[in-house]
Amino acid sequence: SQKIEQNSEALNIQEGKTATLTCNYTNYSPAYLQWYRQDPGRGPVFLLLIRENEKEKRKERLKVTFDTTLKQSLFHITASQPADSATYLCALGNQGGKLIFGQGTELSVKP
Amino acid sequence: DTEVTQTPKHLVMGMTNKKSLKCEQHMGHRAMYWYKQKAKKPPELMFVYSYEKLSINESVPSRFSPECPNSSLLNLHLHALQPEDSALYLCASSQDRLVPYNEQFFGPGTRLTVL
């Protein structure tokens, strides 16, 4: 069955450092992968999308890579700030528009 | 307006009650979704409406009944729920289910507690 694993449930880093979150998947061939941010008690907010034929995407301090051979995506936040503290979800999508979410990584950025 | 709104924010109901959750978007999106999210778990897809027709039902129990009265509104009717149905219910919309790569816009959710 399809399985999505995000590297850890929680990640603690110091302000100014780069946060790197990992999303691995098995038994699935996604057409694209998305990253969302979710704050406690709120709905997820879309951050970035990367297609199966793309290797890397950037948006301001965010960077996502996608390796379909390794079945892995890496999500980077550079120059991290306490305001970046949240849960980050990766989601795999197919052509039918259905998303399957990973369990999320809770990022905590300490000042 | 890039917002998805959901009402109510919180709902407490007994197992014999009937209640409804409401979702609204005015972005002209033609796909709308219901998700269920338990604490510390990812959102799980329940239903997808595309052009006001039910496209996907992820084998959800019949005590949950979705309805899409028009392209801007999505309801989830609840009846005879169980305590294990307590969760955050999220509504989302996207431009078109069959247009690839489009992101989903989520509402803030309704926190449901079943006693």
Short mmCIF file of C-alpha atoms in Angstrom, two decimals:
data_model
loop_
_atom_site.label_atom_id
_atom_site.label_comp_id
_atom_site.label_asym_id
_atom_site.label_seq_id
_atom_site.Cartn_x
_atom_site.Cartn_y
_atom_site.Cartn_z
CA SER A 1 0.00 0.00 0.00
CA GLN A 2 1.02 3.63 -0.44
CA LYS A 3 3.19 5.00 2.32
CA ILE A 4 4.52 8.50 3.00
CA GLU A 5 7.06 9.14 5.74
CA GLN A 6 8.34 12.48 6.93
CA ASN A 7 11.73 12.26 8.56
CA SER A 8 10.81 13.04 12.09
CA GLU A 9 7.85 14.12 14.12
CA ALA A 10 9.75 17.09 15.55
CA LEU A 11 12.74 19.17 14.51
CA ASN A 12 14.37 21.81 16.70
CA ILE A 13 16.82 24.31 15.23
CA GLN A 14 18.40 27.63 16.10
CA GLU A 15 17.24 30.87 14.50
CA GLY A 16 19.23 31.71 11.38
CA LYS A 17 20.04 28.09 10.54
CA THR A 18 18.63 26.11 7.62
CA ALA A 19 15.85 23.67 8.41
CA THR A 20 15.75 20.56 6.21
CA LEU A 21 12.65 18.37 6.22
CA THR A 22 12.43 15.03 4.41
CA CYS A 23 9.51 13.30 2.75
CA ASN A 24 9.92 9.71 1.52
CA TYR A 25 7.29 7.64 -0.22
CA THR A 26 6.80 4.07 -1.41
CA ASN A 27 4.38 2.22 -3.68
CA TYR A 28 3.31 5.42 -5.41
CA SER A 29 4.14 7.37 -8.55
CA PRO A 30 2.95 10.90 -7.92
CA ALA A 31 2.41 13.41 -10.68
CA TYR A 32 3.45 16.15 -8.26
CA LEU A 33 4.33 16.86 -4.67
CA GLN A 34 3.18 19.77 -2.53
CA TRP A 35 4.33 21.20 0.79
CA TYR A 36 1.91 22.80 3.23
CA ARG A 37 2.33 24.62 6.53
CA GLN A 38 -0.16 24.05 9.34
CA ASP A 39 -0.40 26.06 12.55
CA PRO A 40 -2.18 24.59 15.61
CA GLY A 41 -5.95 24.54 15.19
CA ARG A 42 -5.76 25.95 11.66
CA GLY A 43 -6.09 24.55 8.16
CA PRO A 44 -3.00 23.80 6.06
CA VAL A 45 -1.61 26.61 3.91
CA PHE A 46 -0.07 25.82 0.54
CA LEU A 47 3.64 26.68 0.19
CA LEU A 48 5.19 25.04 -2.87
CA LEU A 49 4.43 22.55 -5.61
CA ILE A 50 6.97 20.55 -7.61
CA ARG A 51 6.14 18.38 -10.59
CA GLU A 52 7.49 14.90 -11.31
CA ASN A 53 9.71 16.22 -14.10
CA GLU A 54 11.20 19.03 -11.98
CA LYS A 55 14.26 18.70 -9.76
CA GLU A 56 14.10 21.90 -7.71
CA LYS A 57 11.81 24.82 -6.95
CA ARG A 58 12.46 27.97 -4.95
CA LYS A 59 10.29 30.63 -3.39
CA GLU A 60 11.91 33.31 -1.26
CA ARG A 61 13.57 31.42 1.66
CA LEU A 62 12.00 28.10 0.69
CA LYS A 63 13.49 25.43 -1.55
CA VAL A 64 12.10 22.03 -2.43
CA THR A 65 13.80 19.20 -4.32
CA PHE A 66 12.18 16.13 -5.82
CA ASP A 67 14.03 12.91 -6.67
CA THR A 68 11.65 10.38 -8.23
CA THR A 69 14.42 7.76 -8.35
CA LEU A 70 15.00 7.96 -4.60
CA LYS A 71 11.29 8.62 -4.06
CA GLN A 72 12.19 11.55 -1.85
CA SER A 73 11.57 15.26 -1.47
CA LEU A 74 13.62 17.64 0.65
CA PHE A 75 12.17 20.92 1.92
CA HIS A 76 14.56 23.63 3.06
CA ILE A 77 13.89 26.84 4.97
CA THR A 78 16.95 29.07 4.96
CA ALA A 79 17.66 31.78 7.53
CA SER A 80 14.94 30.30 9.72
CA GLN A 81 12.95 32.51 12.07
CA PRO A 82 10.82 31.74 15.14
CA ALA A 83 7.79 32.63 13.00
CA ASP A 84 8.59 29.60 10.83
CA SER A 85 7.68 27.33 13.76
CA ALA A 86 4.77 25.16 12.60
CA THR A 87 3.96 21.69 11.33
CA TYR A 88 4.99 21.08 7.72
CA LEU A 89 3.12 18.51 5.65
CA CYS A 90 4.16 16.97 2.38
CA ALA A 91 1.40 15.76 0.08
CA LEU A 92 1.55 13.60 -3.02
CA GLY A 93 -0.89 14.21 -5.83
CA ASN A 94 -2.04 12.35 -8.92
CA GLN A 95 -3.82 13.47 -12.08
CA GLY A 96 -7.21 13.03 -10.41
CA GLY A 97 -6.44 15.81 -7.94
CA LYS A 98 -6.42 13.53 -4.91
CA LEU A 99 -3.81 14.41 -2.27
CA ILE A 100 -2.27 11.99 0.21
CA PHE A 101 -0.59 13.70 3.15
CA GLY A 102 2.41 12.67 5.21
CA GLN A 103 2.09 12.78 8.98
CA GLY A 104 3.94 16.08 9.22
CA THR A 105 7.09 17.38 10.88
CA GLU A 106 6.73 19.86 13.74
CA LEU A 107 9.43 22.48 13.33
CA SER A 108 10.49 24.62 16.27
CA VAL A 109 12.88 27.52 15.66
CA LYS A 110 14.45 28.85 18.84
CA PRO A 111 15.65 32.48 19.08
CA ASP B 1 -11.14 36.90 -2.07
CA THR B 2 -8.81 33.95 -1.52
CA GLU B 3 -10.49 32.65 1.57
CA VAL B 4 -12.38 29.49 2.40
CA THR B 5 -14.73 29.99 5.32
CA GLN B 6 -16.18 27.31 7.57
CA THR B 7 -18.94 27.45 10.15
CA PRO B 8 -19.22 26.76 12.95
CA LYS B 9 -15.70 26.96 14.39
CA HIS B 10 -16.61 24.55 17.19
CA LEU B 11 -19.45 22.03 17.49
CA VAL B 12 -20.39 19.76 20.34
CA MET B 13 -23.08 17.19 19.62
CA GLY B 14 -24.59 14.10 21.13
CA MET B 15 -24.70 10.78 19.34
CA THR B 16 -28.39 11.19 18.50
CA ASN B 17 -28.13 14.74 17.16
CA LYS B 18 -28.29 15.92 13.57
CA LYS B 19 -26.03 18.82 12.65
CA SER B 20 -24.42 20.32 9.56
CA LEU B 21 -21.03 21.82 8.78
CA LYS B 22 -20.85 24.56 6.17
CA CYS B 23 -18.09 25.67 3.84
CA GLU B 24 -18.01 28.58 1.40
CA GLN B 25 -15.54 29.90 -1.18
CA HIS B 26 -15.79 32.74 -3.68
CA MET B 27 -12.70 32.06 -5.74
CA GLY B 28 -14.61 30.47 -8.60
CA HIS B 29 -13.13 27.08 -7.77
CA ARG B 30 -14.97 24.10 -9.20
CA ALA B 31 -13.54 21.41 -6.91
CA MET B 32 -14.32 21.21 -3.20
CA TYR B 33 -13.12 18.73 -0.61
CA TRP B 34 -13.88 17.48 2.89
CA TYR B 35 -11.06 16.18 5.05
CA LYS B 36 -11.00 14.76 8.56
CA GLN B 37 -7.98 15.38 10.77
CA LYS B 38 -7.32 13.77 14.15
CA ALA B 39 -4.79 15.26 16.55
CA LYS B 40 -1.16 14.80 15.45
CA LYS B 41 -2.33 13.05 12.26
CA PRO B 42 -2.44 14.18 8.63
CA PRO B 43 -5.67 15.28 6.94
CA GLU B 44 -7.57 12.32 5.49
CA LEU B 45 -9.67 12.82 2.40
CA MET B 46 -13.38 12.08 2.82
CA PHE B 47 -15.19 13.47 -0.23
CA VAL B 48 -14.45 15.40 -3.42
CA TYR B 49 -16.99 17.39 -5.41
CA SER B 50 -16.18 18.43 -8.94
CA TYR B 51 -18.55 20.81 -10.74
CA GLU B 52 -21.10 20.20 -7.98
CA LYS B 53 -21.11 16.45 -8.49
CA LEU B 54 -19.67 13.93 -6.04
CA SER B 55 -16.50 12.56 -7.64
CA ILE B 56 -14.77 10.73 -4.82
CA ASN B 57 -16.15 9.09 -1.68
CA GLU B 58 -13.35 7.51 0.32
CA SER B 59 -15.61 4.80 1.76
CA VAL B 60 -16.92 7.19 4.39
CA PRO B 61 -19.69 5.85 6.71
CA SER B 62 -23.20 6.92 5.74
CA ARG B 63 -23.58 8.90 8.97
CA PHE B 64 -21.62 11.56 7.06
CA SER B 65 -23.61 12.97 4.13
CA PRO B 66 -22.08 15.62 1.87
CA GLU B 67 -24.02 18.10 -0.21
CA CYS B 68 -22.97 20.70 -2.76
CA PRO B 69 -25.94 23.09 -3.32
CA ASN B 70 -23.96 25.29 -5.72
CA SER B 71 -20.42 25.92 -6.86
CA SER B 72 -19.60 28.11 -3.83
CA LEU B 73 -21.11 26.05 -1.03
CA LEU B 74 -20.35 22.68 0.48
CA ASN B 75 -22.16 21.10 3.41
CA LEU B 76 -21.46 18.05 5.51
CA HIS B 77 -24.54 16.65 7.25
CA LEU B 78 -23.90 14.67 10.41
CA HIS B 79 -26.22 12.12 12.00
CA ALA B 80 -25.78 9.46 14.66
CA LEU B 81 -22.08 10.10 15.03
CA GLN B 82 -19.76 8.18 17.33
CA PRO B 83 -17.27 9.64 19.84
CA GLU B 84 -14.42 8.45 17.57
CA ASP B 85 -15.72 10.86 14.91
CA SER B 86 -14.49 13.76 17.05
CA ALA B 87 -11.89 15.57 14.96
CA LEU B 88 -11.07 18.73 13.02
CA TYR B 89 -13.09 18.78 9.80
CA LEU B 90 -11.42 20.71 7.04
CA CYS B 91 -12.93 22.02 3.84
CA ALA B 92 -10.74 22.85 0.86
CA SER B 93 -11.19 24.06 -2.68
CA SER B 94 -9.10 24.05 -5.84
CA GLN B 95 -9.49 25.46 -9.30
CA ASP B 96 -10.47 22.21 -10.97
CA ARG B 97 -9.88 18.63 -9.85
CA LEU B 98 -8.82 17.57 -13.32
CA VAL B 99 -6.41 20.45 -13.96
CA PRO B 100 -3.11 19.02 -12.81
CA TYR B 101 -0.90 20.56 -10.20
CA ASN B 102 -3.36 23.02 -8.69
CA GLU B 103 -3.00 23.73 -5.01
CA GLN B 104 -5.78 23.35 -2.50
CA PHE B 105 -6.97 26.23 -0.34
CA PHE B 106 -8.07 25.13 3.11
CA GLY B 107 -10.52 26.66 5.52
CA PRO B 108 -9.79 27.01 9.24
CA GLY B 109 -11.77 23.89 10.07
CA THR B 110 -14.61 22.96 12.42
CA ARG B 111 -13.56 21.35 15.67
CA LEU B 112 -16.19 18.63 16.29
CA THR B 113 -16.70 16.90 19.61
CA VAL B 114 -19.15 13.99 19.84
CA LEU B 115 -20.28 13.14 23.35
#
